[in-house]
Short mmCIF file of C-alpha atoms and ligand atoms in Angstrom, two decimals:
data_model
loop_
_atom_site.label_atom_id
_atom_site.label_comp_id
_atom_site.label_asym_id
_atom_site.label_seq_id
_atom_site.Cartn_x
_atom_site.Cartn_y
_atom_site.Cartn_z
CA MET A 1 -50.25 -41.75 -15.33
CA SER A 2 -52.66 -44.05 -13.56
CA PHE A 3 -52.22 -46.29 -10.58
CA ALA A 4 -53.24 -49.93 -10.23
CA LEU A 5 -52.63 -52.51 -7.57
CA THR A 6 -50.43 -55.48 -8.32
CA PRO A 7 -52.37 -58.74 -8.74
CA ALA A 8 -51.30 -59.83 -5.24
CA HIS A 9 -52.47 -56.55 -3.71
CA ALA A 10 -55.70 -56.65 -5.70
CA GLN A 11 -56.36 -60.11 -4.30
CA ARG A 12 -55.63 -58.85 -0.78
CA LEU A 13 -58.00 -55.93 -1.33
CA GLU A 14 -60.82 -58.27 -2.30
CA HIS A 15 -60.17 -60.33 0.81
CA LEU A 16 -60.24 -57.22 2.98
CA ARG A 17 -63.44 -55.94 1.35
CA SER A 18 -65.26 -58.95 2.72
CA ARG A 19 -64.05 -58.18 6.24
CA TYR A 20 -64.97 -54.50 6.49
CA GLU A 21 -68.47 -53.07 6.62
CA THR A 22 -67.69 -49.86 4.75
CA PRO A 23 -65.22 -49.06 1.94
CA ARG A 24 -63.71 -46.18 3.97
CA SER A 25 -62.39 -48.73 6.48
CA LEU A 26 -59.97 -49.91 3.79
CA ILE A 27 -58.06 -46.64 3.78
CA LEU A 28 -55.03 -47.63 5.87
CA PRO A 29 -54.35 -51.02 4.25
CA LEU A 30 -54.89 -49.49 0.80
CA LEU A 31 -52.50 -46.61 1.51
CA TRP A 32 -49.95 -49.10 2.77
CA MET A 33 -50.27 -51.32 -0.29
CA ALA A 34 -49.96 -48.32 -2.62
CA GLN A 35 -46.89 -47.03 -0.81
CA THR A 36 -45.32 -50.48 -0.83
CA GLN A 37 -45.65 -50.53 -4.61
CA GLU A 38 -44.34 -47.06 -5.38
CA GLY A 39 -42.19 -46.17 -2.37
CA TYR A 40 -44.42 -43.19 -1.67
CA LEU A 41 -48.00 -42.07 -2.25
CA SER A 42 -48.22 -40.36 -5.62
CA PRO A 43 -51.24 -38.19 -6.53
CA GLU A 44 -52.40 -41.07 -8.75
CA ALA A 45 -52.19 -43.53 -5.85
CA LEU A 46 -54.10 -41.14 -3.57
CA ALA A 47 -56.80 -40.77 -6.24
CA PHE A 48 -56.99 -44.56 -6.55
CA VAL A 49 -57.40 -44.95 -2.78
CA ALA A 50 -60.05 -42.21 -2.77
CA HIS A 51 -61.97 -44.04 -5.48
CA GLU A 52 -61.77 -47.40 -3.71
CA THR A 53 -62.78 -45.98 -0.33
CA GLN A 54 -65.47 -43.68 -1.74
CA LEU A 55 -63.79 -40.70 -0.07
CA CYS A 56 -62.52 -37.48 -1.62
CA VAL A 57 -58.80 -37.10 -2.33
CA ALA A 58 -58.52 -34.40 0.35
CA ASP A 59 -59.78 -36.82 3.02
CA VAL A 60 -57.37 -39.52 1.88
CA THR A 61 -54.48 -37.03 1.79
CA SER A 62 -55.30 -35.79 5.28
CA VAL A 63 -55.16 -39.34 6.64
CA ALA A 64 -51.92 -40.09 4.78
CA SER A 65 -50.29 -36.89 6.01
CA PHE A 66 -51.25 -37.64 9.63
CA TYR A 67 -49.16 -40.81 9.87
CA THR A 68 -45.37 -40.57 9.68
CA MET A 69 -45.27 -44.03 8.10
CA PHE A 70 -46.72 -42.59 4.90
CA ALA A 71 -44.71 -40.45 2.46
CA LEU A 72 -46.28 -38.00 0.04
CA SER A 73 -43.10 -37.42 -1.94
CA PRO A 74 -40.41 -39.71 -3.37
CA GLN A 75 -38.11 -41.06 -0.65
CA GLY A 76 -34.44 -41.88 -0.59
CA HIS A 77 -33.13 -45.37 -1.22
CA HIS A 78 -32.76 -45.77 2.56
CA THR A 79 -35.13 -44.29 5.13
CA ILE A 80 -33.82 -43.39 8.57
CA GLU A 81 -36.46 -42.84 11.24
CA VAL A 82 -35.44 -41.52 14.65
CA CYS A 83 -37.98 -41.75 17.45
CA GLY A 84 -38.36 -38.40 19.12
CA THR A 85 -40.93 -39.27 21.78
CA LEU A 86 -40.25 -39.01 25.52
CA SER A 87 -38.15 -42.10 26.35
CA CYS A 88 -36.01 -41.70 23.25
CA HIS A 89 -35.80 -37.94 23.69
CA LEU A 90 -34.60 -38.36 27.28
CA ASN A 91 -32.01 -40.89 26.13
CA GLY A 92 -30.36 -38.82 23.42
CA ALA A 93 -32.57 -38.81 20.32
CA SER A 94 -31.87 -35.11 19.75
CA GLN A 95 -28.12 -35.74 19.64
CA LEU A 96 -28.69 -38.56 17.15
CA ILE A 97 -30.79 -36.32 14.92
CA GLU A 98 -28.22 -33.54 15.12
CA ALA A 99 -25.40 -35.93 14.18
CA LEU A 100 -27.39 -37.41 11.30
CA GLN A 101 -28.30 -33.98 9.95
CA LYS A 102 -24.66 -32.92 10.06
CA THR A 103 -23.35 -36.13 8.49
CA LEU A 104 -25.97 -36.30 5.76
CA GLY A 105 -26.16 -32.55 5.13
CA ILE A 106 -29.95 -32.50 5.31
CA THR A 107 -32.63 -31.60 7.82
CA LEU A 108 -35.58 -33.65 9.03
CA GLY A 109 -37.94 -34.63 6.24
CA GLN A 110 -35.33 -34.14 3.54
CA THR A 111 -33.56 -36.55 1.20
CA THR A 112 -29.87 -36.36 0.36
CA ALA A 113 -29.01 -34.95 -3.07
CA ASP A 114 -27.85 -38.37 -4.29
CA GLY A 115 -31.19 -39.87 -3.26
CA ALA A 116 -29.51 -42.28 -0.85
CA PHE A 117 -31.10 -41.29 2.48
CA THR A 118 -34.30 -39.73 3.78
CA LEU A 119 -34.25 -38.62 7.41
CA LYS A 120 -37.40 -38.53 9.53
CA LYS A 121 -38.30 -37.90 13.14
CA VAL A 122 -41.19 -40.13 14.16
CA GLU A 123 -43.39 -40.75 17.17
CA CYS A 124 -43.04 -43.65 19.61
CA MET A 125 -42.36 -46.92 17.85
CA GLY A 126 -43.28 -49.09 20.81
CA ALA A 127 -39.76 -49.96 21.88
CA CYS A 128 -39.37 -47.37 24.65
CA HIS A 129 -37.49 -49.82 26.88
CA GLU A 130 -34.69 -49.79 24.29
CA ALA A 131 -34.47 -46.03 23.82
CA PRO A 132 -33.21 -44.32 21.85
CA VAL A 133 -34.49 -46.23 18.85
CA VAL A 134 -33.58 -45.69 15.21
CA VAL A 135 -35.28 -47.60 12.39
CA ILE A 136 -33.42 -47.93 9.10
CA ASP A 137 -35.36 -49.43 6.20
CA GLY A 138 -37.84 -50.95 8.64
CA VAL A 139 -35.22 -52.58 10.89
CA TYR A 140 -35.14 -51.50 14.53
CA HIS A 141 -31.80 -50.52 16.07
CA ALA A 142 -32.01 -50.18 19.85
CA ARG A 143 -30.01 -48.17 22.38
CA GLN A 144 -28.22 -46.09 19.78
CA ASN A 145 -25.60 -43.45 20.44
CA VAL A 146 -23.78 -41.18 17.99
CA GLN A 147 -20.88 -43.61 17.62
CA SER A 148 -22.99 -46.72 17.03
CA LEU A 149 -25.23 -44.81 14.64
CA THR A 150 -22.22 -43.60 12.65
CA THR A 151 -21.11 -47.21 12.24
CA LEU A 152 -24.62 -48.23 11.26
CA LEU A 153 -24.77 -45.47 8.68
CA GLU A 154 -21.48 -46.57 7.15
CA GLU A 155 -22.73 -50.17 6.97
CA THR A 156 -25.95 -49.00 5.32
CA ARG A 157 -24.02 -46.95 2.76
CA SER A 158 -21.88 -49.91 1.67
S1 FES W 201 -40.41 -43.32 23.00
FE1 FES W 201 -39.11 -44.04 21.41
S2 FES W 201 -39.84 -46.04 21.06
FE2 FES W 201 -41.22 -45.26 22.53
#
């Protein structure tokens, strides 16, 4: 199976090409576009990005695996990201992760058997003043506690 950008992404790529001096500089926007299309970065998408950036697949994979915003395997329908960096950690992130793991029956990095949720622990998301922060499907939820997160999870499920 091969990978190709959507026409809109292909147009964006051409625009970006004119802004960057070297093809390798396109790696992050290309990875993001590919993930947006497929929900994760398949081997075919990684090979496509490697071709476009004139890098080897191993280099592209190493960049993709460095950032928690990129997924190298299929993800659940909903993605729950809990910040585990200092401010959030000091304000209860560990308790949130523990409660989520227990409720969902999975550990960090896993997806529920029904494919509904993927749980991740991520680094600082730039909202330290509202710690602890949980992001569900890209939406920030500030100052969470186990009770508020349980409600949020139920709302997300429905
Ligand atoms: S430490 Fe959690 S958002 Fe910065």
